[in-house]
Amino acid sequence: MAKSLGAWSPRALAALRIVAGLLFLAHGVVKLFGFPEGAQPGEVEIASLFGVGAIIELVTGALLILGLFTRPAAFIASGQMAVAYWMFHFPSSPYPAVNGGDAAILFCFIFLYISAAGPGAWSLDKR
C-alpha cells in the first residue's frame, strides 16, 4: 500500500502547494482590495505592516499556485506567517485556540515544508 500511495506523493504535494497558495492569495486580495466585502480585516493601508503583508500574500500566493520560484516564495511566506503569529497573535494569548493564530501557524509550517520539499508535480519550476 505504501508503495502505491507513494507514487502519488508529487501530485499530493502539488495539490497542497496550489490550495495553500490559493488561500494565501485570497488573504492578500482581502487586504489589498477589500474583496469579498465583509471579509476581515478588509482593505488596509498599503504603507502599513498589513499592507506589506498583503503584497507578500498576493505575490507569493500567485507564485505558489503557478509553482514558479516555489522554494524562495514558500520560504518568504513561511517567514511572514511566523512574524504575523508572534507580532499579532501571541501577545493576546499564548494559546492559538484563544488568540486566533491557528491558521498562521499552519501556513507557516506548510510553507516551510514546501520550501524544503519543492513544488511537486504540475509546476512551472519543473519546465
Short mmCIF file of C-alpha atoms in Angstrom, two decimals:
data_model
loop_
_atom_site.label_atom_id
_atom_site.label_comp_id
_atom_site.label_asym_id
_atom_site.label_seq_id
_atom_site.Cartn_x
_atom_site.Cartn_y
_atom_site.Cartn_z
CA MET A 1 0.00 0.00 0.00
CA ALA A 2 2.80 2.43 0.89
CA LYS A 3 4.42 1.83 -2.49
CA SER A 4 1.24 2.51 -4.45
CA LEU A 5 0.38 5.59 -2.39
CA GLY A 6 3.98 6.82 -2.58
CA ALA A 7 3.64 7.16 -6.34
CA TRP A 8 1.06 9.91 -5.69
CA SER A 9 3.38 11.97 -3.45
CA PRO A 10 4.43 14.53 -6.10
CA ARG A 11 0.79 15.16 -7.03
CA ALA A 12 -0.33 15.39 -3.40
CA LEU A 13 2.47 17.89 -2.73
CA ALA A 14 1.39 19.91 -5.77
CA ALA A 15 -2.23 19.89 -4.57
CA LEU A 16 -1.10 21.11 -1.13
CA ARG A 17 1.01 23.85 -2.75
CA ILE A 18 -1.81 25.01 -5.03
CA VAL A 19 -4.53 25.04 -2.35
CA ALA A 20 -2.29 26.75 0.21
CA GLY A 21 -1.28 29.29 -2.46
CA LEU A 22 -4.92 29.98 -3.35
CA LEU A 23 -5.86 30.52 0.29
CA PHE A 24 -2.83 32.75 0.86
CA LEU A 25 -3.58 34.79 -2.26
CA ALA A 26 -7.19 35.19 -1.05
CA HIS A 27 -5.93 36.74 2.20
CA GLY A 28 -3.88 39.23 0.18
CA VAL A 29 -6.87 40.09 -2.02
CA VAL A 30 -8.99 40.85 1.06
CA LYS A 31 -6.34 43.20 2.44
CA LEU A 32 -5.48 44.93 -0.84
CA PHE A 33 -8.90 45.19 -2.50
CA GLY A 34 -11.42 44.56 0.28
CA PHE A 35 -12.84 41.61 -1.67
CA PRO A 36 -15.04 39.86 -0.78
CA GLU A 37 -16.89 42.60 1.01
CA GLY A 38 -17.27 41.98 4.72
CA ALA A 39 -14.21 39.72 4.99
CA GLN A 40 -11.87 40.65 7.81
CA PRO A 41 -9.69 42.67 8.12
CA GLY A 42 -10.91 44.31 4.91
CA GLU A 43 -8.93 46.79 2.84
CA VAL A 44 -5.81 48.05 4.63
CA GLU A 45 -3.37 50.90 4.07
CA ILE A 46 -0.60 49.73 1.72
CA ALA A 47 2.02 51.74 3.62
CA SER A 48 1.50 49.67 6.79
CA LEU A 49 2.65 46.28 8.07
CA PHE A 50 -0.70 44.83 6.98
CA GLY A 51 -0.20 46.36 3.52
CA VAL A 52 3.28 44.87 3.17
CA GLY A 53 1.86 41.54 4.36
CA ALA A 54 -0.92 41.78 1.78
CA ILE A 55 1.58 42.30 -1.03
CA ILE A 56 3.64 39.34 0.18
CA GLU A 57 0.49 37.20 0.36
CA LEU A 58 -0.63 38.19 -3.11
CA VAL A 59 2.75 37.70 -4.81
CA THR A 60 3.89 34.55 -3.00
CA GLY A 61 0.39 33.06 -3.24
CA ALA A 62 0.39 33.54 -7.02
CA LEU A 63 3.92 32.14 -7.35
CA LEU A 64 2.98 29.09 -5.29
CA ILE A 65 -0.14 28.43 -7.38
CA LEU A 66 1.99 28.51 -10.53
CA GLY A 67 4.86 26.61 -8.95
CA LEU A 68 7.25 29.36 -10.01
CA PHE A 69 10.20 30.23 -7.73
CA THR A 70 8.46 27.85 -5.35
CA ARG A 71 11.17 27.37 -2.74
CA PRO A 72 12.02 31.06 -2.15
CA ALA A 73 8.34 32.09 -2.34
CA ALA A 74 7.35 29.44 0.22
CA PHE A 75 10.26 30.41 2.49
CA ILE A 76 9.25 34.09 2.42
CA ALA A 77 5.59 33.20 3.04
CA SER A 78 6.61 30.94 5.93
CA GLY A 79 8.63 33.75 7.49
CA GLN A 80 5.77 36.19 7.09
CA MET A 81 3.43 33.82 8.92
CA ALA A 82 5.93 33.34 11.74
CA VAL A 83 6.21 37.12 12.13
CA ALA A 84 2.42 37.50 11.95
CA TYR A 85 1.91 34.93 14.69
CA TRP A 86 4.49 36.35 17.11
CA MET A 87 3.65 40.02 16.48
CA PHE A 88 -0.13 39.94 16.21
CA HIS A 89 -1.50 36.71 17.72
CA PHE A 90 0.79 35.59 20.53
CA PRO A 91 0.73 38.87 22.50
CA SER A 92 -3.00 38.45 23.21
CA SER A 93 -2.63 34.86 24.49
CA PRO A 94 -0.12 32.01 24.25
CA TYR A 95 -2.92 29.64 23.18
CA PRO A 96 -3.66 29.51 19.43
CA ALA A 97 -7.28 28.49 20.05
CA VAL A 98 -7.71 31.73 22.01
CA ASN A 99 -5.52 34.14 20.01
CA GLY A 100 -6.78 33.11 16.55
CA GLY A 101 -3.31 32.17 15.32
CA ASP A 102 -4.10 28.61 14.21
CA ALA A 103 -4.05 29.49 10.51
CA ALA A 104 -0.81 31.47 10.83
CA ILE A 105 0.93 28.51 12.48
CA LEU A 106 -0.43 26.06 9.93
CA PHE A 107 0.50 28.27 6.96
CA CYS A 108 3.98 28.79 8.45
CA PHE A 109 4.73 25.08 8.65
CA ILE A 110 3.06 24.15 5.35
CA PHE A 111 5.16 26.77 3.56
CA LEU A 112 8.29 25.70 5.43
CA TYR A 113 7.66 22.13 4.26
CA ILE A 114 7.09 23.25 0.66
CA SER A 115 10.30 25.30 0.74
CA ALA A 116 12.19 22.14 1.74
CA ALA A 117 10.29 19.61 -0.42
CA GLY A 118 9.97 21.66 -3.59
CA PRO A 119 6.97 22.21 -5.83
CA GLY A 120 5.91 18.65 -6.56
CA ALA A 121 4.19 17.92 -9.87
CA TRP A 122 2.43 20.47 -12.09
CA SER A 123 4.80 23.41 -11.61
CA LEU A 124 6.49 25.91 -13.86
CA ASP A 125 9.71 25.25 -11.92
CA LYS A 126 9.75 21.76 -13.44
CA ARG A 127 9.51 23.09 -17.02
#
